[in-house]
Short mmCIF file of C-alpha atoms in Angstrom, two decimals:
data_model
loop_
_atom_site.label_atom_id
_atom_site.label_comp_id
_atom_site.label_asym_id
_atom_site.label_seq_id
_atom_site.Cartn_x
_atom_site.Cartn_y
_atom_site.Cartn_z
CA MET K 723 -33.06 18.97 -49.30
CA LYS K 724 -31.66 19.07 -52.89
CA LEU K 725 -28.33 20.74 -53.55
CA GLU K 726 -27.49 21.44 -57.05
CA GLY K 727 -23.82 21.15 -57.96
CA ARG K 728 -21.69 20.29 -61.22
CA LYS K 729 -21.62 16.95 -62.68
CA ILE K 730 -18.02 15.57 -62.72
CA TYR K 731 -18.87 11.81 -63.52
CA LYS K 732 -22.33 10.19 -64.24
CA GLY K 733 -24.27 7.55 -62.27
CA THR K 734 -26.30 7.46 -59.12
CA ALA K 735 -25.67 6.07 -55.83
CA GLU K 736 -27.18 6.21 -52.35
CA ALA K 737 -25.51 5.75 -49.09
CA GLU K 738 -24.50 7.02 -45.78
CA ALA K 739 -22.42 10.20 -46.03
CA ILE K 740 -18.93 10.38 -44.45
CA VAL K 741 -17.96 13.88 -44.25
CA THR K 742 -14.74 15.87 -43.38
CA ARG K 743 -13.64 19.38 -43.68
CA GLU K 744 -10.06 18.33 -44.62
CA GLY K 745 -8.52 17.44 -47.94
CA ILE K 746 -8.21 13.85 -48.91
CA SER K 747 -4.93 12.33 -50.41
CA PHE K 748 -5.68 8.96 -51.94
CA TYR K 749 -2.11 8.22 -52.52
CA GLY K 750 -0.48 7.59 -49.21
CA GLY K 751 -3.59 8.92 -47.22
CA VAL K 752 -6.00 5.91 -47.68
CA ASP K 753 -5.13 2.34 -47.61
CA PRO K 754 -6.73 0.73 -50.91
CA ASP K 755 -6.75 -2.65 -49.30
CA THR K 756 -8.86 -1.81 -46.31
CA GLY K 757 -10.68 1.51 -47.32
CA LYS K 758 -9.36 3.15 -44.30
CA VAL K 759 -7.99 6.57 -44.04
CA VAL K 760 -4.37 6.37 -42.81
CA GLU K 761 -3.10 9.75 -43.07
CA VAL K 762 -1.71 10.42 -39.41
CA GLY K 763 -3.59 13.38 -37.77
CA HIS K 764 -6.49 13.50 -40.49
CA GLU K 765 -9.91 13.86 -39.07
CA LEU K 766 -11.01 10.53 -40.56
CA GLU K 767 -7.89 8.61 -39.62
CA GLY K 768 -8.85 5.12 -38.84
CA GLN K 769 -12.24 5.38 -40.42
CA THR K 770 -13.44 3.32 -43.40
CA ILE K 771 -14.85 5.01 -46.60
CA THR K 772 -15.76 1.86 -48.33
CA GLY K 773 -19.52 1.81 -49.59
CA LYS K 774 -20.15 5.38 -48.36
CA VAL K 775 -20.54 8.77 -50.00
CA LEU K 776 -17.40 10.44 -49.42
CA VAL K 777 -17.83 14.21 -48.86
CA PHE K 778 -14.61 16.46 -48.61
CA PRO K 779 -13.55 19.91 -49.74
CA THR K 780 -10.99 18.91 -52.40
CA GLY K 781 -8.23 16.47 -53.30
CA LYS K 782 -4.61 16.87 -52.56
CA GLY K 783 -1.33 15.11 -52.94
CA SER K 784 0.28 13.05 -55.73
CA THR K 785 -1.30 12.33 -59.18
CA VAL K 786 -0.93 8.73 -58.44
CA GLY K 787 -3.88 9.05 -56.13
CA SER K 788 -6.18 8.52 -59.41
CA TYR K 789 -4.69 4.97 -59.81
CA THR K 790 -5.31 4.34 -55.95
CA MET K 791 -9.03 5.17 -56.42
CA TYR K 792 -9.12 2.87 -59.47
CA ARG K 793 -7.49 0.12 -57.36
CA MET K 794 -10.01 0.67 -54.55
CA LYS K 795 -12.76 0.23 -57.03
CA LYS K 796 -11.35 -3.09 -58.15
CA ASN K 797 -10.73 -4.11 -54.43
CA ASN K 798 -14.45 -3.28 -53.61
CA THR K 799 -13.19 -0.76 -51.06
CA ALA K 800 -14.05 2.33 -52.87
CA PRO K 801 -16.61 4.98 -51.72
CA VAL K 802 -20.05 4.57 -53.93
CA ALA K 803 -19.78 8.35 -54.80
CA ILE K 804 -17.93 11.57 -54.17
CA VAL K 805 -19.01 14.94 -53.27
CA ASN K 806 -16.69 17.98 -53.37
CA GLU K 807 -16.61 21.61 -52.89
CA GLN K 808 -14.01 22.15 -55.49
CA ILE K 809 -12.97 19.19 -57.48
CA ASP K 810 -9.23 18.77 -58.40
CA THR K 811 -7.76 16.91 -61.23
CA ILE K 812 -6.51 13.70 -59.23
CA VAL K 813 -10.01 13.01 -57.89
CA ALA K 814 -11.87 13.95 -61.14
CA VAL K 815 -9.30 11.54 -63.10
CA GLY K 816 -9.77 8.96 -60.39
CA CYS K 817 -13.64 9.11 -60.67
CA ILE K 818 -13.69 8.83 -64.36
CA ILE K 819 -11.33 5.74 -64.66
CA SER K 820 -12.96 3.99 -61.76
CA GLU K 821 -16.54 5.05 -62.73
CA ILE K 822 -17.47 6.46 -59.41
CA PRO K 823 -20.31 9.16 -59.54
CA CYS K 824 -19.12 12.53 -58.44
CA VAL K 825 -20.56 15.91 -58.05
CA ASP K 826 -18.81 19.18 -57.08
CA LYS K 827 -19.68 22.88 -56.47
CA ILE K 828 -21.83 21.61 -53.46
CA ASN K 829 -21.66 23.45 -49.94
CA ILE K 830 -20.69 20.48 -47.97
CA SER K 831 -21.64 22.13 -44.75
CA ASN K 832 -25.24 21.27 -45.51
CA ILE K 833 -24.31 17.46 -45.31
CA LYS K 834 -23.89 15.76 -41.97
CA ASN K 835 -21.99 12.64 -40.97
CA GLY K 836 -24.23 9.54 -41.28
CA GLN K 837 -26.94 11.15 -43.24
CA LYS K 838 -28.48 9.14 -46.03
CA ILE K 839 -27.83 11.01 -49.30
CA ILE K 840 -28.56 10.29 -52.96
CA VAL K 841 -25.80 11.49 -55.50
CA ASN K 842 -26.81 11.88 -59.08
CA GLY K 843 -23.75 12.46 -61.02
CA SER K 844 -25.51 12.63 -64.40
CA GLU K 845 -27.35 15.64 -63.32
CA GLY K 846 -25.08 17.21 -60.72
CA ILE K 847 -27.64 16.87 -57.97
CA VAL K 848 -27.07 15.71 -54.37
CA GLU K 849 -30.28 14.91 -52.21
CA VAL K 850 -30.02 14.82 -48.42
CA LYS K 851 -32.81 12.61 -47.21
CA MET G 473 -16.82 22.65 -74.70
CA ASN G 474 -16.76 23.06 -78.36
CA LEU G 475 -15.77 19.68 -79.82
CA GLU G 476 -14.54 19.22 -83.32
CA PRO G 477 -16.26 16.18 -85.16
CA GLU G 478 -13.40 13.82 -84.77
CA GLU G 479 -13.31 14.60 -80.98
CA LYS G 480 -17.10 13.93 -80.76
CA ASP G 481 -16.60 10.52 -82.40
CA MET G 482 -13.91 9.64 -80.02
CA LEU G 483 -16.25 10.53 -77.03
CA ASP G 484 -19.00 8.48 -78.78
CA GLY G 485 -16.67 5.52 -78.96
CA LYS G 486 -16.19 5.38 -82.79
CA TYR G 487 -12.46 5.21 -82.20
CA GLY G 488 -12.64 2.34 -79.78
CA LYS G 489 -12.80 2.06 -75.99
CA SER G 490 -9.59 3.53 -74.94
CA ALA G 491 -10.02 6.72 -77.08
CA LYS G 492 -13.49 7.00 -75.55
CA LYS G 493 -12.16 6.81 -71.98
CA SER G 494 -9.52 9.28 -72.96
CA MET G 495 -11.74 11.87 -74.18
CA GLU G 496 -14.04 11.51 -71.19
CA ILE G 497 -10.87 12.43 -69.08
CA LEU G 498 -9.98 15.23 -71.35
CA THR G 499 -13.45 16.77 -71.63
CA THR G 500 -14.15 16.54 -67.86
CA LEU G 501 -10.92 18.37 -67.30
CA GLY G 502 -11.72 20.77 -69.92
CA GLU G 503 -15.24 21.51 -68.37
CA ILE G 504 -13.55 21.89 -64.78
CA PHE G 505 -11.04 24.47 -66.03
CA ASP G 506 -13.41 26.24 -68.41
CA ALA G 507 -11.45 25.32 -71.73
CA GLU G 508 -13.30 26.41 -74.64
CA CYS G 509 -11.96 23.74 -76.83
CA MET G 510 -9.10 21.01 -77.26
CA VAL G 511 -5.76 21.83 -78.81
CA GLU G 512 -3.66 19.47 -80.96
CA ILE G 513 -0.46 18.56 -79.31
CA TYR G 514 3.06 17.68 -80.65
CA SER G 515 4.10 15.19 -77.85
CA VAL G 516 3.45 13.77 -74.49
CA GLN G 517 5.65 12.83 -71.54
CA ILE G 518 3.96 10.21 -69.33
CA ALA G 519 4.70 9.99 -65.70
CA GLY G 520 3.53 7.07 -63.28
CA VAL G 521 5.88 4.56 -64.77
CA SER G 522 7.61 2.98 -61.62
CA TYR G 523 5.77 -0.12 -60.55
CA ALA G 524 6.24 1.06 -56.99
CA ASN G 525 3.90 3.88 -57.66
CA LEU G 526 1.65 2.13 -60.19
CA GLY G 527 0.94 -1.06 -58.29
CA GLU G 528 -1.42 -3.67 -59.82
CA ALA G 529 -4.29 -1.46 -60.01
CA GLY G 530 -2.38 1.19 -62.07
CA LEU G 531 -1.15 -1.68 -64.42
CA GLU G 532 -4.58 -3.03 -64.69
CA PHE G 533 -5.61 0.34 -65.95
CA LEU G 534 -2.92 0.62 -68.41
CA ASN G 535 -3.74 -3.04 -69.74
CA GLU G 536 -7.24 -2.09 -70.22
CA MET G 537 -6.12 1.01 -72.17
CA ALA G 538 -3.67 -1.04 -74.17
CA GLU G 539 -6.40 -3.43 -75.31
CA ASP G 540 -7.18 -1.07 -78.32
CA GLY G 541 -5.06 2.07 -77.55
CA LYS G 542 -2.38 3.50 -79.66
CA VAL G 543 -0.70 6.78 -79.17
CA ARG G 544 -1.25 9.40 -82.04
CA VAL G 545 1.64 11.59 -81.13
CA LEU G 546 5.37 11.19 -79.98
CA THR G 547 5.24 9.88 -76.66
CA THR G 548 7.98 8.98 -73.97
CA LEU G 549 8.17 7.84 -70.54
CA ASN G 550 9.44 9.04 -67.16
CA PRO G 551 11.88 7.09 -65.24
CA ALA G 552 11.11 3.44 -64.18
CA GLY G 553 11.94 1.93 -60.79
CA MET G 554 14.87 0.25 -62.08
CA ASP G 555 17.72 0.04 -64.56
CA ARG G 556 16.26 -2.11 -67.31
CA GLU G 557 19.67 -3.82 -68.01
CA ASN G 558 21.75 -3.57 -64.84
CA TRP G 559 18.89 -3.97 -62.18
CA GLN G 560 20.61 -7.10 -60.43
CA ALA G 561 23.77 -5.08 -59.86
CA LEU G 562 21.87 -2.15 -58.14
CA GLY G 563 20.06 -4.53 -55.69
CA ILE G 564 16.64 -4.61 -57.29
CA GLU G 565 14.55 -7.67 -56.36
CA GLU G 566 13.46 -9.87 -59.20
CA GLU G 567 9.80 -9.99 -58.34
CA PHE G 568 9.94 -5.99 -58.84
CA ALA G 569 11.85 -6.37 -62.00
CA LYS G 570 9.29 -8.50 -63.49
CA ASN G 571 6.47 -6.35 -62.56
CA GLN G 572 8.32 -3.31 -63.77
CA ASN G 573 8.86 -4.89 -67.13
CA ARG G 574 5.25 -5.79 -67.47
CA ALA G 575 4.36 -2.04 -67.01
CA ILE G 576 6.97 -1.00 -69.58
CA ASP G 577 5.86 -3.65 -72.08
CA THR G 578 2.20 -2.40 -71.69
CA PHE G 579 3.27 1.20 -72.64
CA ALA G 580 5.28 -0.24 -75.50
CA LYS G 581 2.27 -1.97 -76.78
CA MET G 582 0.53 1.29 -77.09
CA GLY G 583 3.26 2.53 -79.28
CA ILE G 584 4.95 4.68 -76.54
CA ILE G 585 8.74 5.00 -77.13
CA THR G 586 10.02 3.40 -73.56
CA THR G 587 13.02 5.70 -73.06
CA CYS G 588 12.45 6.03 -69.23
CA SER G 589 13.92 9.61 -68.71
CA CYS G 590 12.77 12.74 -66.91
CA THR G 591 14.86 14.54 -69.45
CA PRO G 592 12.95 13.79 -72.76
CA TYR G 593 13.99 17.26 -74.12
CA LEU G 594 17.62 15.76 -74.22
CA ILE G 595 16.81 12.57 -76.03
CA GLY G 596 14.55 13.56 -78.81
CA ASN G 597 11.26 14.46 -77.47
CA ALA G 598 12.04 18.11 -78.22
CA PRO G 599 9.24 20.42 -78.80
CA HIS G 600 9.99 23.99 -80.08
CA TYR G 601 8.98 27.42 -79.13
CA GLY G 602 5.15 27.81 -78.88
CA GLN G 603 4.20 24.19 -79.55
CA HIS G 604 1.42 22.82 -77.38
CA ILE G 605 2.44 19.54 -75.60
CA ALA G 606 1.01 17.47 -72.74
CA TRP G 607 3.75 16.45 -70.37
CA ALA G 608 3.84 15.09 -66.88
CA GLU G 609 6.99 15.15 -64.80
CA SER G 610 7.11 18.55 -62.96
CA SER G 611 10.77 19.35 -63.79
CA ALA G 612 10.27 18.53 -67.49
CA VAL G 613 7.00 20.46 -67.46
CA CYS G 614 8.87 23.41 -66.19
CA TYR G 615 11.91 23.02 -68.56
CA SER G 616 9.56 22.84 -71.51
CA ASN G 617 7.39 25.80 -70.53
CA SER G 618 10.08 27.95 -69.61
CA VAL G 619 13.44 27.14 -71.19
CA ILE G 620 11.82 26.04 -74.49
CA GLY G 621 8.74 28.12 -74.60
CA ALA G 622 6.59 25.14 -75.44
CA ARG G 623 3.13 25.12 -73.74
CA THR G 624 1.82 22.49 -71.27
CA ASN G 625 -0.09 22.19 -68.01
CA ARG G 626 1.09 19.90 -65.22
CA GLU G 627 -0.34 16.56 -66.42
CA GLY G 628 -0.65 13.55 -64.22
CA GLY G 629 -0.22 9.97 -65.53
CA PRO G 630 -3.71 9.08 -66.70
CA SER G 631 -4.38 12.67 -68.35
CA ALA G 632 -1.06 12.51 -70.22
CA LEU G 633 -1.99 8.93 -71.47
CA ALA G 634 -5.37 10.35 -72.53
CA ALA G 635 -3.64 13.13 -74.42
CA ALA G 636 -1.21 10.69 -76.17
CA LEU G 637 -4.03 8.35 -77.30
CA THR G 638 -6.10 11.31 -78.70
CA GLY G 639 -3.33 13.78 -79.78
CA LYS G 640 -5.35 16.37 -78.09
CA THR G 641 -5.59 18.26 -74.62
CA PRO G 642 -8.02 20.87 -73.38
CA LYS G 643 -6.86 24.27 -73.87
CA TYR G 644 -6.55 26.00 -70.64
CA GLY G 645 -4.00 27.20 -68.11
CA TYR G 646 -0.52 27.42 -69.57
CA HIS G 647 -1.69 26.77 -73.08
CA LEU G 648 -3.12 30.52 -73.09
CA ASP G 649 -1.13 33.54 -73.28
CA GLU G 650 -2.98 35.34 -70.31
CA ASN G 651 -1.93 32.47 -67.94
CA ARG G 652 1.82 32.98 -68.87
CA HIS G 653 2.60 36.30 -67.42
CA GLY G 654 5.18 36.65 -64.62
CA GLN G 655 3.63 37.42 -61.26
CA VAL G 656 6.61 38.03 -58.79
CA LEU G 657 9.79 40.03 -59.67
CA VAL G 658 12.66 38.08 -58.25
CA LYS G 659 16.14 40.03 -58.23
CA VAL G 660 19.12 38.00 -57.63
CA HIS G 661 22.13 39.96 -56.31
CA ALA G 662 24.68 37.28 -55.99
CA PRO G 663 26.49 35.18 -58.44
CA VAL G 664 24.92 31.75 -59.13
CA LYS G 665 27.02 28.88 -60.62
CA GLY G 666 26.84 25.09 -60.73
CA THR G 667 23.86 22.65 -60.70
CA ASP G 668 23.91 22.67 -56.89
CA GLU G 669 23.61 26.38 -56.38
CA PHE G 670 20.88 26.51 -59.15
CA GLY G 671 19.07 24.04 -57.20
CA VAL G 672 19.54 26.14 -53.97
CA LEU G 673 18.17 29.14 -55.83
CA GLY G 674 15.22 26.98 -57.01
CA LYS G 675 14.47 26.28 -53.41
CA ILE G 676 14.58 29.70 -52.21
CA ILE G 677 12.26 30.95 -55.08
CA GLY G 678 9.87 27.83 -54.73
CA ASP G 679 9.47 28.39 -50.81
CA LYS G 680 8.81 32.08 -51.22
CA LEU G 681 6.16 31.52 -54.10
CA VAL G 682 4.49 29.03 -51.78
CA GLU G 683 4.51 31.64 -48.96
CA LEU G 684 3.15 34.23 -51.39
CA GLY G 685 0.66 31.95 -53.07
CA LYS G 686 2.00 32.65 -56.46
CA LYS G 687 3.20 30.45 -59.10
CA ILE G 688 5.18 32.38 -61.99
CA PRO G 689 8.40 34.06 -61.11
CA TYR G 690 10.12 36.71 -63.28
CA ILE G 691 13.90 36.43 -62.39
CA THR G 692 16.63 38.99 -63.08
CA GLY G 693 20.22 39.22 -62.16
CA ILE G 694 21.23 35.72 -63.75
CA PRO G 695 23.81 36.88 -66.49
CA SER G 696 24.15 33.15 -68.01
CA ALA G 697 23.08 29.64 -67.32
CA THR G 698 23.89 26.28 -68.97
CA VAL G 699 21.16 23.78 -69.90
CA GLU G 700 22.51 21.51 -66.93
CA GLU G 701 22.15 24.52 -64.38
CA LEU G 702 18.79 25.26 -65.73
CA LYS G 703 17.44 21.63 -65.58
CA SER G 704 18.64 21.59 -62.06
CA PHE G 705 16.83 24.80 -61.30
CA CYS G 706 13.62 23.66 -62.99
CA ALA G 707 13.50 20.49 -60.82
CA SER G 708 14.04 22.37 -57.73
CA VAL G 709 11.56 25.36 -58.29
CA ALA G 710 8.93 22.64 -59.55
CA THR G 711 9.56 20.53 -56.29
CA TYR G 712 9.46 23.21 -53.65
CA GLY G 713 7.26 25.84 -55.44
CA GLY G 714 4.94 23.67 -57.73
CA THR G 715 6.20 25.91 -60.45
CA ALA G 716 5.48 25.24 -63.93
CA LEU G 717 6.83 28.26 -65.53
CA PHE G 718 9.36 30.96 -64.91
CA HIS G 719 10.74 33.80 -66.83
CA MET G 720 14.53 34.60 -66.67
CA GLU G 721 15.63 37.95 -68.09
CA GLY G 722 17.99 37.54 -71.04
CA ILE G 723 17.75 33.71 -70.91
CA THR G 724 14.29 32.26 -71.45
CA PRO G 725 12.52 32.94 -74.69
CA GLU G 726 9.32 34.55 -73.42
CA HIS G 727 11.02 37.08 -70.97
CA ASN G 728 10.13 40.03 -73.20
CA ARG G 729 6.66 38.76 -74.36
CA TYR G 730 4.37 39.90 -71.35
CA PRO G 731 4.49 42.82 -69.14
CA LYS G 732 7.27 42.56 -66.57
CA PRO G 733 5.85 42.15 -63.03
CA GLY G 734 6.48 45.03 -60.41
CA ASP G 735 3.92 44.82 -57.72
CA ILE G 736 5.64 42.00 -55.76
CA VAL G 737 9.31 42.11 -55.66
CA PHE G 738 11.52 39.67 -53.86
CA GLU G 739 15.21 40.10 -53.54
CA ILE G 740 18.06 37.26 -52.96
CA ASN G 741 21.48 37.92 -51.70
CA GLN G 742 24.50 35.98 -50.89
CA ASN G 743 23.19 35.35 -47.23
CA ASP G 744 20.01 33.76 -48.68
CA LEU G 745 21.96 31.31 -50.72
CA GLU G 746 24.11 30.43 -48.03
CA LYS G 747 21.38 29.95 -45.43
CA THR G 748 19.24 27.83 -47.77
CA ARG G 749 22.32 25.66 -48.88
CA ALA G 750 22.71 24.93 -44.91
CA GLU G 751 19.07 23.72 -44.94
CA LEU G 752 20.03 21.26 -47.45
CA ILE G 753 22.82 19.51 -45.32
CA ASP G 754 21.83 17.51 -42.37
CA ALA G 755 24.31 18.15 -39.59
CA ASP G 756 24.75 14.58 -38.51
CA ILE G 757 25.07 12.95 -41.94
CA GLU G 758 27.04 9.67 -42.40
CA ILE G 759 27.24 9.57 -46.35
CA ASP G 760 27.24 6.03 -47.75
CA PHE G 761 25.56 6.90 -51.15
CA VAL G 762 26.47 9.50 -53.87
CA SER G 763 24.19 9.96 -56.86
CA ILE G 764 24.49 12.38 -59.58
CA GLY G 765 21.76 12.81 -62.25
CA CYS G 766 18.55 14.34 -60.91
CA PRO G 767 17.22 15.29 -63.23
CA HIS G 768 18.99 12.70 -65.55
CA ALA G 769 22.70 13.53 -66.41
CA SER G 770 23.45 15.00 -69.69
CA ILE G 771 26.29 13.72 -71.80
CA HIS G 772 28.12 16.89 -70.81
CA GLU G 773 27.81 15.97 -67.00
CA ILE G 774 28.89 12.37 -67.71
CA ALA G 775 32.08 13.79 -69.46
CA GLU G 776 32.91 15.77 -66.49
CA LEU G 777 32.36 12.94 -64.00
CA ALA G 778 34.59 10.77 -66.45
CA SER G 779 37.33 13.38 -66.23
CA LEU G 780 36.84 13.64 -62.24
CA LEU G 781 36.75 9.60 -61.81
CA ASP G 782 39.80 8.91 -64.30
CA GLY G 783 42.09 6.60 -62.60
CA LYS G 784 40.41 6.89 -59.09
CA LYS G 785 38.42 4.50 -56.78
CA VAL G 786 35.10 5.13 -55.24
CA ASN G 787 34.70 3.79 -51.66
CA LYS G 788 30.83 4.57 -51.57
CA GLU G 789 27.94 3.26 -53.61
CA PHE G 790 27.85 5.71 -56.55
CA TRP G 791 25.09 6.08 -58.93
CA ILE G 792 25.00 8.10 -62.11
CA THR G 793 21.17 8.13 -63.19
CA THR G 794 20.80 9.03 -66.91
CA ALA G 795 18.63 8.29 -69.87
CA ARG G 796 19.42 4.98 -71.74
CA PRO G 797 20.38 6.86 -74.97
CA THR G 798 22.76 9.19 -73.22
CA LYS G 799 24.36 6.04 -71.53
CA ARG G 800 24.76 4.56 -75.11
CA ILE G 801 26.70 7.79 -76.10
CA ALA G 802 28.81 7.48 -73.11
CA ASP G 803 29.62 3.73 -73.91
CA GLU G 804 30.43 4.75 -77.48
CA VAL G 805 32.80 7.63 -76.45
CA GLY G 806 34.59 5.50 -73.71
CA TYR G 807 33.34 7.55 -70.76
CA SER G 808 31.35 4.52 -69.41
CA LYS G 809 34.50 2.46 -69.04
CA ILE G 810 36.39 5.14 -67.16
CA ILE G 811 33.59 5.71 -64.72
CA GLU G 812 32.94 1.98 -64.28
CA ASP G 813 36.61 1.26 -63.71
CA ALA G 814 36.58 3.78 -60.92
CA GLY G 815 33.68 1.56 -59.41
CA ALA G 816 30.99 3.96 -60.09
CA LYS G 817 27.59 2.48 -61.40
CA PHE G 818 25.30 3.65 -64.19
CA ALA G 819 21.65 3.47 -63.26
CA ALA G 820 20.03 4.13 -66.52
CA ASP G 821 16.07 4.40 -66.94
CA THR G 822 15.73 5.09 -63.24
CA CYS G 823 16.78 7.63 -60.36
CA CYS G 824 17.42 7.97 -56.77
CA VAL G 825 13.75 9.40 -56.53
CA VAL G 826 11.87 6.53 -58.12
CA ALA G 827 13.86 3.41 -57.40
CA PRO G 828 12.57 1.46 -54.38
CA ILE G 829 15.63 1.98 -52.18
CA LYS G 830 13.85 3.35 -49.12
CA GLY G 831 16.02 2.66 -45.93
CA ARG G 832 18.92 1.05 -47.92
CA PHE G 833 21.18 3.87 -47.23
CA LYS G 834 21.99 6.08 -44.38
CA GLY G 835 23.06 9.38 -45.92
CA ILE G 836 23.06 10.58 -49.64
CA MET G 837 25.29 13.25 -51.34
CA VAL G 838 23.85 14.85 -54.37
CA ASP G 839 24.32 18.02 -56.48
CA SER G 840 20.32 18.26 -56.73
CA ALA G 841 18.01 20.21 -54.36
CA LYS G 842 15.12 17.91 -55.79
CA ALA G 843 17.17 14.91 -54.77
CA CYS G 844 17.41 16.37 -51.43
CA TYR G 845 13.63 16.73 -50.91
CA TYR G 846 12.83 13.24 -51.98
CA GLY G 847 15.99 11.81 -50.15
CA ARG G 848 14.41 12.95 -47.02
CA ALA G 849 10.62 12.61 -47.65
CA LYS G 850 10.36 9.32 -49.59
CA ASN G 851 13.73 7.31 -48.72
CA LYS G 852 14.34 8.53 -45.03
CA PHE G 853 17.99 9.26 -45.85
CA LYS G 854 19.95 12.24 -44.40
CA VAL G 855 21.05 14.52 -47.17
CA LYS G 856 23.86 16.75 -48.27
CA ILE G 857 24.02 19.04 -51.27
CA GLY G 858 27.50 19.86 -53.03
CA THR G 859 28.89 20.43 -56.42
CA ILE G 860 29.69 17.54 -58.74
CA GLU G 861 33.19 17.90 -57.73
CA LYS G 862 32.59 17.74 -54.13
CA CYS G 863 30.19 14.77 -54.66
CA VAL G 864 33.27 12.86 -56.41
CA GLU G 865 35.59 14.04 -53.70
CA GLU G 866 33.44 12.61 -50.96
CA ALA G 867 32.90 9.23 -52.81
CA ILE G 868 36.63 8.69 -53.39
CA LYS G 869 37.57 9.73 -49.76
#
């Protein structure tokens, strides 16, 4: 299944999807050293997003979150791509400075946890295998 | 987006690596928010200065940008995590100080003026009515949009830096007339006086806006307000409501520019002020820290503190947080000596929100509703709001 969205940051990545219906705050909500979601009570609390395609509705929280994403990239704990319903500035800027392929305007209910997906950030397309 | 030839050249890398990365950030934001073009800006205020927030990753990004990046417009910095001269006396660790200075040196390398203050408009980064700017720091964004009538969105650290390195920002949001109209009519039916009370008012309005899902209040019933009261109000309404712009009848320059809202009306009376003030006072507080200057104290506020502290002795940790240039004026005039003789300390370049003081104190008394929010949320203090006079009284008790 091919889902057409909007390109946010270029590049292609293929990996397992980790999906949540809740917003993600990279600053304070994700541990950049382990790649684990640490926000108390979050649907993904305790799960690692490293090496996966992180699928969530939109970002939230402090603008410092962009730097957290950059730090994750440098630490090799970052997700390989990001898919959003509606991008926010923190995640958009984070993807640009960290060079993480990113697409938004995707109906994320079409993507199930654990599915293999390909994100083409240059074309704005997400393919569910 | 329609880009000018120079903007395209930046995007193509003809102006170097950091200009290219900056233009990538700005055009992407422009596409997301449907901006038609870029707009030239007069100045930039950069947030994300404290090493506690930046960390090594943020610093690495800044270093990468500083390799060939130079600012093209007047650019100033938000408060850092410490006083750059007096950090030892304020209990900051040497390792932190070293890292904080590395960050500030990197900003300096890009040509940024390293006055670390949340009130750039008091110390020379002073846009005028209608000018486009790209500012971070929510209280300063609110002040510049509302009190000055300049135009900025709420920028984050990287997008503000990108604007500084290119001299441009995408033209959307608060840069456009159509997005600056008041949405909620707020009628104030009680006298409001002092920085603390304007902070309380900011919290009432901010909380209500969040409940209503609205952003821009049009406020009536405030006959006069000082710069200090307005800066306190801005900090509070931005903290509690995410507000970047308000209009205040008879006070702010754009209050007559757009149609006055009438569909949603919200009234505030004396009871509301008292109730909300009570929310900013923890019942079981044990005060061991008093801090004035959130946002950074003006020279007028420092003069008032000097007069209140003259010949007195404080018995609690007492910080006056301000911009370095304002502190220099206080030194010249003699206020600093009076204040320091009383045992109070200046904490220039920093503030009680960004300094790494989590858990160091039990209870903080302030005249700022914004400081109450972060005192609780970030530093785990009990809080109490009061007038500057009451804060000094508490400190010398």
